[in-house]
Amino acid sequence: MQFTAFSLFSFGVIMLEVISGRKNTTFYESDRSSNLLGYGYDLGKEGRCLELMDPTLADSDLVDELMECIQVALLCIQESAKDRPTMSGVVSMLSSERTSLPMPKQLAFSTHLNCDGC
C-alpha cells in the first residue's frame, strides 16, 4: 500500500489525538492561542511532551515510548511533505531503539491564532 503525504500527515494528527485524548478540531489552548498541533510542537521544542499526554497515560510504564510517539507524530505533520518521513521510516523509528529523533521543522496548520479579546 502506498501512503501519500496527506495520509502520513493524517497519521501524525491521529497519533497526537490518541496520546493527548483531545481532538485537533476542538482543541484550544488559551495561554498559547494554538491548535493541538501547534501546542504539541511547542511542548516538544520545550522538552515538555508529558504535558500533552492524557493524564491517564502519563502515569503508565510506557511514558518513554509515548514521548517517542509524540516526536514521530510531529515529524509526520511537518508543513513540507518532503520533510516528512516515509511510512516505512515511521515504522522503523517506532520499532527500533533510538536515543534521539530529529526536531521537526515548521508544522502544517500550526500557526497561532490571533485571538485578541477571546
PDB file of C-alpha atoms in Angstrom:
ATOM      1  CA  MET A   1       0.000   0.000   0.000  1.00  0.00           C
ATOM      2  CA  GLN A   2       1.321   3.432  -0.965  1.00  0.00           C
ATOM      3  CA  PHE A   3       0.940   6.170   1.630  1.00  0.00           C
ATOM      4  CA  THR A   4       0.580   9.710   0.360  1.00  0.00           C
ATOM      5  CA  ALA A   5       1.961  12.768   2.105  1.00  0.00           C
ATOM      6  CA  PHE A   6      -1.597  13.567   3.180  1.00  0.00           C
ATOM      7  CA  SER A   7      -2.208  10.143   4.724  1.00  0.00           C
ATOM      8  CA  LEU A   8       1.101  10.376   6.592  1.00  0.00           C
ATOM      9  CA  PHE A   9       0.064  13.810   7.870  1.00  0.00           C
ATOM     10  CA  SER A  10      -3.276  12.354   8.991  1.00  0.00           C
ATOM     11  CA  PHE A  11      -1.467   9.521  10.762  1.00  0.00           C
ATOM     12  CA  GLY A  12       0.520  12.100  12.744  1.00  0.00           C
ATOM     13  CA  VAL A  13      -2.620  14.009  13.707  1.00  0.00           C
ATOM     14  CA  ILE A  14      -4.353  10.824  14.846  1.00  0.00           C
ATOM     15  CA  MET A  15      -1.329   9.829  16.931  1.00  0.00           C
ATOM     16  CA  LEU A  16      -1.410  13.199  18.708  1.00  0.00           C
ATOM     17  CA  GLU A  17      -5.160  12.951  19.270  1.00  0.00           C
ATOM     18  CA  VAL A  18      -4.911   9.450  20.745  1.00  0.00           C
ATOM     19  CA  ILE A  19      -1.998  10.274  23.039  1.00  0.00           C
ATOM     20  CA  SER A  20      -3.484  13.566  24.226  1.00  0.00           C
ATOM     21  CA  GLY A  21      -7.083  12.359  24.449  1.00  0.00           C
ATOM     22  CA  ARG A  22      -8.120  15.558  22.624  1.00  0.00           C
ATOM     23  CA  LYS A  23      -9.430  16.287  19.145  1.00  0.00           C
ATOM     24  CA  ASN A  24      -7.448  18.650  16.972  1.00  0.00           C
ATOM     25  CA  THR A  25     -10.631  20.213  15.598  1.00  0.00           C
ATOM     26  CA  THR A  26     -11.929  21.231  19.029  1.00  0.00           C
ATOM     27  CA  PHE A  27      -8.688  21.914  20.903  1.00  0.00           C
ATOM     28  CA  TYR A  28      -7.843  25.429  22.006  1.00  0.00           C
ATOM     29  CA  GLU A  29      -5.106  26.409  24.448  1.00  0.00           C
ATOM     30  CA  SER A  30      -5.887  29.920  25.657  1.00  0.00           C
ATOM     31  CA  ASP A  31      -2.408  30.620  27.036  1.00  0.00           C
ATOM     32  CA  ARG A  32      -0.792  29.880  23.685  1.00  0.00           C
ATOM     33  CA  SER A  33      -3.666  30.554  21.285  1.00  0.00           C
ATOM     34  CA  SER A  34      -2.847  27.495  19.221  1.00  0.00           C
ATOM     35  CA  ASN A  35      -4.411  24.286  17.997  1.00  0.00           C
ATOM     36  CA  LEU A  36      -3.407  20.805  19.165  1.00  0.00           C
ATOM     37  CA  LEU A  37      -0.660  20.534  16.551  1.00  0.00           C
ATOM     38  CA  GLY A  38       0.944  23.847  17.471  1.00  0.00           C
ATOM     39  CA  TYR A  39       0.569  23.135  21.167  1.00  0.00           C
ATOM     40  CA  GLY A  40       2.252  19.737  20.765  1.00  0.00           C
ATOM     41  CA  TYR A  41       5.052  21.275  18.718  1.00  0.00           C
ATOM     42  CA  ASP A  42       5.662  23.989  21.312  1.00  0.00           C
ATOM     43  CA  LEU A  43       5.764  21.439  24.130  1.00  0.00           C
ATOM     44  CA  GLY A  44       8.086  19.208  22.108  1.00  0.00           C
ATOM     45  CA  LYS A  45      10.511  22.078  21.486  1.00  0.00           C
ATOM     46  CA  GLU A  46      10.492  22.871  25.189  1.00  0.00           C
ATOM     47  CA  GLY A  47      11.031  19.218  26.188  1.00  0.00           C
ATOM     48  CA  ARG A  48       7.647  19.123  27.923  1.00  0.00           C
ATOM     49  CA  CYS A  49       5.857  16.381  25.950  1.00  0.00           C
ATOM     50  CA  LEU A  50       4.473  14.874  29.148  1.00  0.00           C
ATOM     51  CA  GLU A  51       2.072  17.807  29.382  1.00  0.00           C
ATOM     52  CA  LEU A  52       0.491  16.789  26.072  1.00  0.00           C
ATOM     53  CA  MET A  53      -0.347  13.266  27.232  1.00  0.00           C
ATOM     54  CA  ASP A  54      -3.728  12.298  28.548  1.00  0.00           C
ATOM     55  CA  PRO A  55      -3.291  12.214  32.350  1.00  0.00           C
ATOM     56  CA  THR A  56      -4.303   8.553  32.433  1.00  0.00           C
ATOM     57  CA  LEU A  57      -1.300   7.724  30.220  1.00  0.00           C
ATOM     58  CA  ALA A  58       1.239   9.928  31.969  1.00  0.00           C
ATOM     59  CA  ASP A  59       1.493   7.517  34.896  1.00  0.00           C
ATOM     60  CA  SER A  60       1.957   4.407  32.774  1.00  0.00           C
ATOM     61  CA  ASP A  61       5.119   2.401  32.294  1.00  0.00           C
ATOM     62  CA  LEU A  62       5.153   3.462  28.649  1.00  0.00           C
ATOM     63  CA  VAL A  63       5.952   7.156  29.098  1.00  0.00           C
ATOM     64  CA  ASP A  64       9.230   6.966  27.162  1.00  0.00           C
ATOM     65  CA  GLU A  65       7.554   5.160  24.279  1.00  0.00           C
ATOM     66  CA  LEU A  66       4.672   7.638  24.258  1.00  0.00           C
ATOM     67  CA  MET A  67       7.080  10.571  24.173  1.00  0.00           C
ATOM     68  CA  GLU A  68       8.795   8.950  21.186  1.00  0.00           C
ATOM     69  CA  CYS A  69       5.395   8.552  19.506  1.00  0.00           C
ATOM     70  CA  ILE A  70       4.724  12.263  20.008  1.00  0.00           C
ATOM     71  CA  GLN A  71       8.065  13.112  18.384  1.00  0.00           C
ATOM     72  CA  VAL A  72       7.308  10.827  15.421  1.00  0.00           C
ATOM     73  CA  ALA A  73       3.824  12.350  15.100  1.00  0.00           C
ATOM     74  CA  LEU A  74       5.354  15.837  14.977  1.00  0.00           C
ATOM     75  CA  LEU A  75       7.701  14.692  12.210  1.00  0.00           C
ATOM     76  CA  CYS A  76       4.665  13.429  10.259  1.00  0.00           C
ATOM     77  CA  ILE A  77       2.855  16.775  10.390  1.00  0.00           C
ATOM     78  CA  GLN A  78       5.646  18.990   9.122  1.00  0.00           C
ATOM     79  CA  GLU A  79       4.476  21.597   6.617  1.00  0.00           C
ATOM     80  CA  SER A  80       6.633  20.408   3.741  1.00  0.00           C
ATOM     81  CA  ALA A  81       5.812  16.881   2.586  1.00  0.00           C
ATOM     82  CA  LYS A  82       9.458  16.388   1.600  1.00  0.00           C
ATOM     83  CA  ASP A  83      10.484  16.890   5.248  1.00  0.00           C
ATOM     84  CA  ARG A  84       8.100  14.183   6.490  1.00  0.00           C
ATOM     85  CA  PRO A  85       9.418  10.662   6.963  1.00  0.00           C
ATOM     86  CA  THR A  86       8.117   7.842   4.808  1.00  0.00           C
ATOM     87  CA  MET A  87       5.734   5.383   6.395  1.00  0.00           C
ATOM     88  CA  SER A  88       8.483   2.769   6.353  1.00  0.00           C
ATOM     89  CA  GLY A  89      10.647   5.344   8.127  1.00  0.00           C
ATOM     90  CA  VAL A  90       7.935   5.816  10.745  1.00  0.00           C
ATOM     91  CA  VAL A  91       7.721   2.059  11.298  1.00  0.00           C
ATOM     92  CA  SER A  92      11.494   1.914  11.617  1.00  0.00           C
ATOM     93  CA  MET A  93      11.557   4.804  14.114  1.00  0.00           C
ATOM     94  CA  LEU A  94       8.863   3.234  16.249  1.00  0.00           C
ATOM     95  CA  SER A  95      10.320  -0.268  16.198  1.00  0.00           C
ATOM     96  CA  SER A  96      13.976   0.485  16.855  1.00  0.00           C
ATOM     97  CA  GLU A  97      15.822   1.673  19.907  1.00  0.00           C
ATOM     98  CA  ARG A  98      16.787   5.265  19.123  1.00  0.00           C
ATOM     99  CA  THR A  99      18.299   7.665  21.538  1.00  0.00           C
ATOM    100  CA  SER A 100      17.046  10.779  19.773  1.00  0.00           C
ATOM    101  CA  LEU A 101      14.886  11.769  16.843  1.00  0.00           C
ATOM    102  CA  PRO A 102      15.287  14.941  14.815  1.00  0.00           C
ATOM    103  CA  MET A 103      13.298  18.016  15.781  1.00  0.00           C
ATOM    104  CA  PRO A 104      10.557  18.740  13.257  1.00  0.00           C
ATOM    105  CA  LYS A 105      10.684  21.845  11.111  1.00  0.00           C
ATOM    106  CA  GLN A 106       7.693  24.158  10.737  1.00  0.00           C
ATOM    107  CA  LEU A 107       4.420  22.327  11.119  1.00  0.00           C
ATOM    108  CA  ALA A 108       1.491  22.488   8.751  1.00  0.00           C
ATOM    109  CA  PHE A 109      -1.618  24.261  10.030  1.00  0.00           C
ATOM    110  CA  SER A 110       0.024  25.162  13.319  1.00  0.00           C
ATOM    111  CA  THR A 111       0.060  28.914  13.085  1.00  0.00           C
ATOM    112  CA  HIS A 112      -1.047  30.599  16.233  1.00  0.00           C
ATOM    113  CA  LEU A 113      -4.451  32.148  16.159  1.00  0.00           C
ATOM    114  CA  ASN A 114      -4.865  35.854  16.679  1.00  0.00           C
ATOM    115  CA  CYS A 115      -7.357  35.818  19.472  1.00  0.00           C
ATOM    116  CA  ASP A 116      -7.437  39.345  20.863  1.00  0.00           C
ATOM    117  CA  GLY A 117     -10.408  39.613  23.177  1.00  0.00           C
ATOM    118  CA  CYS A 118     -11.252  35.863  23.224  1.00  0.00           C
TER     119      CYS A 118
END
